[in-house]
Amino acid sequence: MSLISIEAASAGAAPTRGLPSRETLTRAALAIAAGAAWIAFAFVTRHWPDAGEWGRGEELAQAAAGFGAALFLAGLLGGLWPRGAERLRRYTPWLLALGLFFILWQATTAKLALLPQPFFPPPHALVEVFVDDWPKLWESVVASLKLELLGFLAGAGAGFVVGVSLGWSRAFGYWVHPAMRLIGPMPSIAWLPIAFFAFPSSYSASIFLIGLTTGFPVAVLTWSGVASVNSAYYDVARTLGASRAFLIFKVAIPAALPHVFVGLFMGLGASFAVLVTAEMMGVKAGLGFYLQWAQGWAAYANMYAALLVMSLMCSGLITLLFRLRDRLLSWQKAEVQW
Amino acid sequence: MVSLAHDIAREPGVEISVHEVSHRFDLEGAPLPVLDRVSFTARRGEFVALLGPSGCGKSTLLRLVAGLEPPTEGVVAADGARIDGPDPSRVVVFQDPTLFPWRNVRDNVALGLEAQGLLKQRGARIDETLRLVGLENFAKALPHQLSGGMAQRVALARALVNDPDLLILDEPLGKLDSLTRLSMQGEIVNLWRRAGFTALLVTHDIEEALLMATRVIVFSERPASIKADIAIDKPYPRHRDDPDLVERRREILGLLGLDASW
Ligand SMILES: Nc1ncnc2c1ncn2[C@@H]1O[C@H](COP(=O)(O)OP(=O)(O)OP(=O)(O)O)[C@@H](O)[C@H]1O
Ligand SMILES: [Mg+2]
């Protein structure tokens, strides 16, 4: 208790001297509860006998107990480092919920076998996959990332060039616009059978398909962005002696960039589906292939592990794109929020 | 080097002649006549103010002079040569500042020099001009961080940095508060007297026209035709209470059909 009153004194916000504020109490209680949940999870894992054979229960229990104890202590001693405690406070509700979820998961799978086995492996089965099979998972991530980035960058680049040309050249628009109207809305997976024999390798076919998926929304949005540039910007630039190239590169493209990024987000999101499909159908590497392979061996824990890694990879890429956008478009922070 | 020699050799200013210019827009299929046989000549170094009711076609006339659009009929010429496109010797300060939101203040001002490839040669002018409009401390600010009046001053600097022969001003001070407005009026007049360019100023404010211009042209309702062309032979700095100017003001109000209300 004395530690809590130290905290209240250092926070300085307590209404009455010596009594911790409501916020301080909630903060400590949440961290302690989260810690308790993780310790309980460790206890359940360690001491409630499994209904089947799954490895790495011991290691998981130790890790969970350590993590729980750390949370517990952080709750008790939060007052010593208010800023850290403040930051932790943002996560404790989630950590508490996760701890409870893990207990439920553990109980319904390994302990009571309420969920049909082997389709729902317990947490320590996933831990086993990560610990024992990480070289292969890592290899798959690298392969997926490489394919995704090759296709995405090629498609985004091509889409951008097509979009700018559409917005700028009437002749280009005359020929390309109808083709885009016809082909663009079709899901690019439909090209898959053709692509696999039309291209020298299934790898290059996959790059093409991912590129196509990315390129279409990027082209359409770049085009609409260029088309909707305020004509007053052109007037200003022209009276100041701007050449055609200056109008394109220094006026049209920067002004259209917010639209371009919408296209990039749409393209990136759509390209993940094509990536996984292509890896499942033809490319013998990557997370999609890993999933396929795990399914073939009925290795369900491996499937869940691969899914988890895949979701981390996709959300990581989206986050990176957000960072890039925030950096390039910092000028419009006050203008548009989306 | 050639252009530098040219810069030194040439006289500042340019003669702008507007000859029998009529202009029509297409408004949903129907022609909308905006200018009706407008003719006048702004002599080299003259400061001409254009006054007229809102929507009569003043901005349109400025666009024709800037070379942004060709007139439907008639000829606009600079020193006798027909104007058939924009040229950095004739710069415009538009009614809206239209700063590029992705460029900071300094880069906005640098726009013209950059477009003409003169950034290295004349880059020093940028900071000089920023000081002139009192924004040297905002060089790194983005347009959305400026007040309306500051943005308008950046637009003015963006034009002035090019050392134009013709400065076209479309209500450049419309958004300023009355104090800044007064000091900017004086500032522009000083600049014009020092640099010797020809100036075309559109304004709603009769007083502003009388304080700044050597000549005031009054337009009719749309389609605009010239109603009066009044020389203001007064030395600077002028005072708004000057009895001659007060008299002129009454005269112009009458031309604009507002004599009863004032
Ligand atoms: N691009 C255009 N297309 C069609 N009509 C136009 C166009 N630009 C201007 N107009 C019309 O021409 C007329 C004159 O416009 P202009 O902008 O020249 O007026 P103004 O005299 O500058 O008015 P204000 O003092 O309010 O700025 C207006 O009726 C306007 O609707
Ligand atoms: Mg106007």
PDB file of N, CA, C and O and ligand atoms in Angstrom, chain B residues 25 27 32 34 53-60 95 171 204 222, ligand 1:
ATOM      1  N   PHE B  25     -18.247  33.354 -73.262  1.00  0.00           N
ATOM      2  CA  PHE B  25     -18.118  32.017 -72.703  1.00  0.00           C
ATOM      3  C   PHE B  25     -19.315  31.198 -73.145  1.00  0.00           C
ATOM      4  O   PHE B  25     -20.342  31.753 -73.519  1.00  0.00           O
ATOM      5  N   LEU B  27     -22.015  28.989 -71.743  1.00  0.00           N
ATOM      6  CA  LEU B  27     -22.595  28.584 -70.467  1.00  0.00           C
ATOM      7  C   LEU B  27     -23.772  27.658 -70.744  1.00  0.00           C
ATOM      8  O   LEU B  27     -24.844  28.095 -71.135  1.00  0.00           O
ATOM      9  N   LEU B  32     -22.386  33.333 -73.503  1.00  0.00           N
ATOM     10  CA  LEU B  32     -22.468  34.365 -72.465  1.00  0.00           C
ATOM     11  C   LEU B  32     -21.451  35.442 -72.810  1.00  0.00           C
ATOM     12  O   LEU B  32     -20.253  35.240 -72.609  1.00  0.00           O
ATOM     13  N   VAL B  34     -19.131  38.400 -72.306  1.00  0.00           N
ATOM     14  CA  VAL B  34     -18.541  38.914 -71.070  1.00  0.00           C
ATOM     15  C   VAL B  34     -17.829  40.246 -71.317  1.00  0.00           C
ATOM     16  O   VAL B  34     -17.903  41.154 -70.500  1.00  0.00           O
ATOM     17  N   PRO B  53     -18.591  46.468 -61.699  1.00  0.00           N
ATOM     18  CA  PRO B  53     -19.438  45.644 -60.848  1.00  0.00           C
ATOM     19  C   PRO B  53     -18.975  44.184 -60.842  1.00  0.00           C
ATOM     20  O   PRO B  53     -18.325  43.742 -61.782  1.00  0.00           O
ATOM     21  N   SER B  54     -19.333  43.483 -59.792  1.00  0.00           N
ATOM     22  CA  SER B  54     -18.930  42.085 -59.675  1.00  0.00           C
ATOM     23  C   SER B  54     -19.505  41.263 -60.828  1.00  0.00           C
ATOM     24  O   SER B  54     -20.644  41.462 -61.227  1.00  0.00           O
ATOM     25  N   GLY B  55     -18.680  40.393 -61.383  1.00  0.00           N
ATOM     26  CA  GLY B  55     -19.140  39.513 -62.447  1.00  0.00           C
ATOM     27  C   GLY B  55     -19.195  40.167 -63.812  1.00  0.00           C
ATOM     28  O   GLY B  55     -19.733  39.595 -64.755  1.00  0.00           O
ATOM     29  N   CYS B  56     -18.620  41.366 -63.965  1.00  0.00           N
ATOM     30  CA  CYS B  56     -18.741  42.057 -65.253  1.00  0.00           C
ATOM     31  C   CYS B  56     -17.696  41.561 -66.242  1.00  0.00           C
ATOM     32  O   CYS B  56     -17.854  41.709 -67.440  1.00  0.00           O
ATOM     33  N   GLY B  57     -16.635  40.949 -65.777  1.00  0.00           N
ATOM     34  CA  GLY B  57     -15.647  40.415 -66.715  1.00  0.00           C
ATOM     35  C   GLY B  57     -14.234  40.926 -66.500  1.00  0.00           C
ATOM     36  O   GLY B  57     -13.384  40.778 -67.373  1.00  0.00           O
ATOM     37  N   LYS B  58     -13.956  41.488 -65.342  1.00  0.00           N
ATOM     38  CA  LYS B  58     -12.618  42.034 -65.083  1.00  0.00           C
ATOM     39  C   LYS B  58     -11.572  40.928 -65.038  1.00  0.00           C
ATOM     40  O   LYS B  58     -10.515  41.028 -65.670  1.00  0.00           O
ATOM     41  N   SER B  59     -11.866  39.874 -64.278  1.00  0.00           N
ATOM     42  CA  SER B  59     -10.894  38.779 -64.190  1.00  0.00           C
ATOM     43  C   SER B  59     -10.672  38.156 -65.558  1.00  0.00           C
ATOM     44  O   SER B  59      -9.558  37.764 -65.903  1.00  0.00           O
ATOM     45  N   THR B  60     -11.743  38.072 -66.331  1.00  0.00           N
ATOM     46  CA  THR B  60     -11.622  37.512 -67.674  1.00  0.00           C
ATOM     47  C   THR B  60     -10.656  38.347 -68.507  1.00  0.00           C
ATOM     48  O   THR B  60      -9.773  37.803 -69.189  1.00  0.00           O
ATOM     49  N   GLN B  95      -7.008  36.221 -57.816  1.00  0.00           N
ATOM     50  CA  GLN B  95      -7.981  36.603 -56.795  1.00  0.00           C
ATOM     51  C   GLN B  95      -7.855  35.691 -55.562  1.00  0.00           C
ATOM     52  O   GLN B  95      -7.906  36.155 -54.442  1.00  0.00           O
ATOM     53  N   GLU B 171      -7.558  41.812 -57.519  1.00  0.00           N
ATOM     54  CA  GLU B 171      -7.993  42.009 -56.134  1.00  0.00           C
ATOM     55  C   GLU B 171      -7.044  41.347 -55.147  1.00  0.00           C
ATOM     56  O   GLU B 171      -7.443  40.518 -54.338  1.00  0.00           O
ATOM     57  N   HIS B 204     -12.337  46.168 -56.201  1.00  0.00           N
ATOM     58  CA  HIS B 204     -13.708  46.604 -55.948  1.00  0.00           C
ATOM     59  C   HIS B 204     -13.714  47.946 -55.232  1.00  0.00           C
ATOM     60  O   HIS B 204     -14.740  48.583 -55.095  1.00  0.00           O
ATOM     61  N   ARG B 222     -21.939  43.446 -67.010  1.00  0.00           N
ATOM     62  CA  ARG B 222     -21.646  42.467 -68.036  1.00  0.00           C
ATOM     63  C   ARG B 222     -22.642  42.599 -69.198  1.00  0.00           C
ATOM     64  O   ARG B 222     -23.834  42.721 -68.931  1.00  0.00           O
TER      65      ARG B 222
HETATM   66  N1  LIG C   1     -14.639  29.582 -67.529  1.00  0.00           N
HETATM   67  C1  LIG C   1     -15.835  30.187 -67.567  1.00  0.00           C
HETATM   68  N2  LIG C   1     -16.865  29.574 -68.161  1.00  0.00           N
HETATM   69  C2  LIG C   1     -18.063  30.183 -68.227  1.00  0.00           C
HETATM   70  N3  LIG C   1     -18.328  31.377 -67.721  1.00  0.00           N
HETATM   71  C3  LIG C   1     -17.335  32.026 -67.102  1.00  0.00           C
HETATM   72  C4  LIG C   1     -16.042  31.470 -66.987  1.00  0.00           C
HETATM   73  N4  LIG C   1     -15.252  32.336 -66.313  1.00  0.00           N
HETATM   74  C5  LIG C   1     -16.036  33.387 -66.028  1.00  0.00           C
HETATM   75  N5  LIG C   1     -17.279  33.202 -66.492  1.00  0.00           N
HETATM   76  C6  LIG C   1     -18.390  34.157 -66.394  1.00  0.00           C
HETATM   77  O1  LIG C   1     -17.933  35.372 -66.877  1.00  0.00           O
HETATM   78  C7  LIG C   1     -18.464  36.438 -66.119  1.00  0.00           C
HETATM   79  C8  LIG C   1     -17.335  37.352 -65.693  1.00  0.00           C
HETATM   80  O2  LIG C   1     -16.498  36.670 -64.813  1.00  0.00           O
HETATM   81  P1  LIG C   1     -15.238  37.378 -64.160  1.00  0.00           P
HETATM   82  O3  LIG C   1     -14.612  36.393 -63.288  1.00  0.00           O
HETATM   83  O4  LIG C   1     -14.420  37.957 -65.250  1.00  0.00           O
HETATM   84  O5  LIG C   1     -15.924  38.521 -63.317  1.00  0.00           O
HETATM   85  P2  LIG C   1     -15.235  39.642 -62.419  1.00  0.00           P
HETATM   86  O6  LIG C   1     -15.532  40.939 -63.057  1.00  0.00           O
HETATM   87  O7  LIG C   1     -13.825  39.307 -62.178  1.00  0.00           O
HETATM   88  O8  LIG C   1     -16.077  39.508 -61.089  1.00  0.00           O
HETATM   89  P3  LIG C   1     -15.568  39.684 -59.579  1.00  0.00           P
HETATM   90  O9  LIG C   1     -15.314  41.132 -59.395  1.00  0.00           O
HETATM   91  O10 LIG C   1     -16.708  39.218 -58.772  1.00  0.00           O
HETATM   92  O11 LIG C   1     -14.347  38.863 -59.425  1.00  0.00           O
HETATM   93  C9  LIG C   1     -19.208  35.829 -64.960  1.00  0.00           C
HETATM   94  O12 LIG C   1     -20.576  35.935 -65.197  1.00  0.00           O
HETATM   95  C10 LIG C   1     -18.815  34.385 -64.978  1.00  0.00           C
HETATM   96  O13 LIG C   1     -19.921  33.585 -64.661  1.00  0.00           O
END
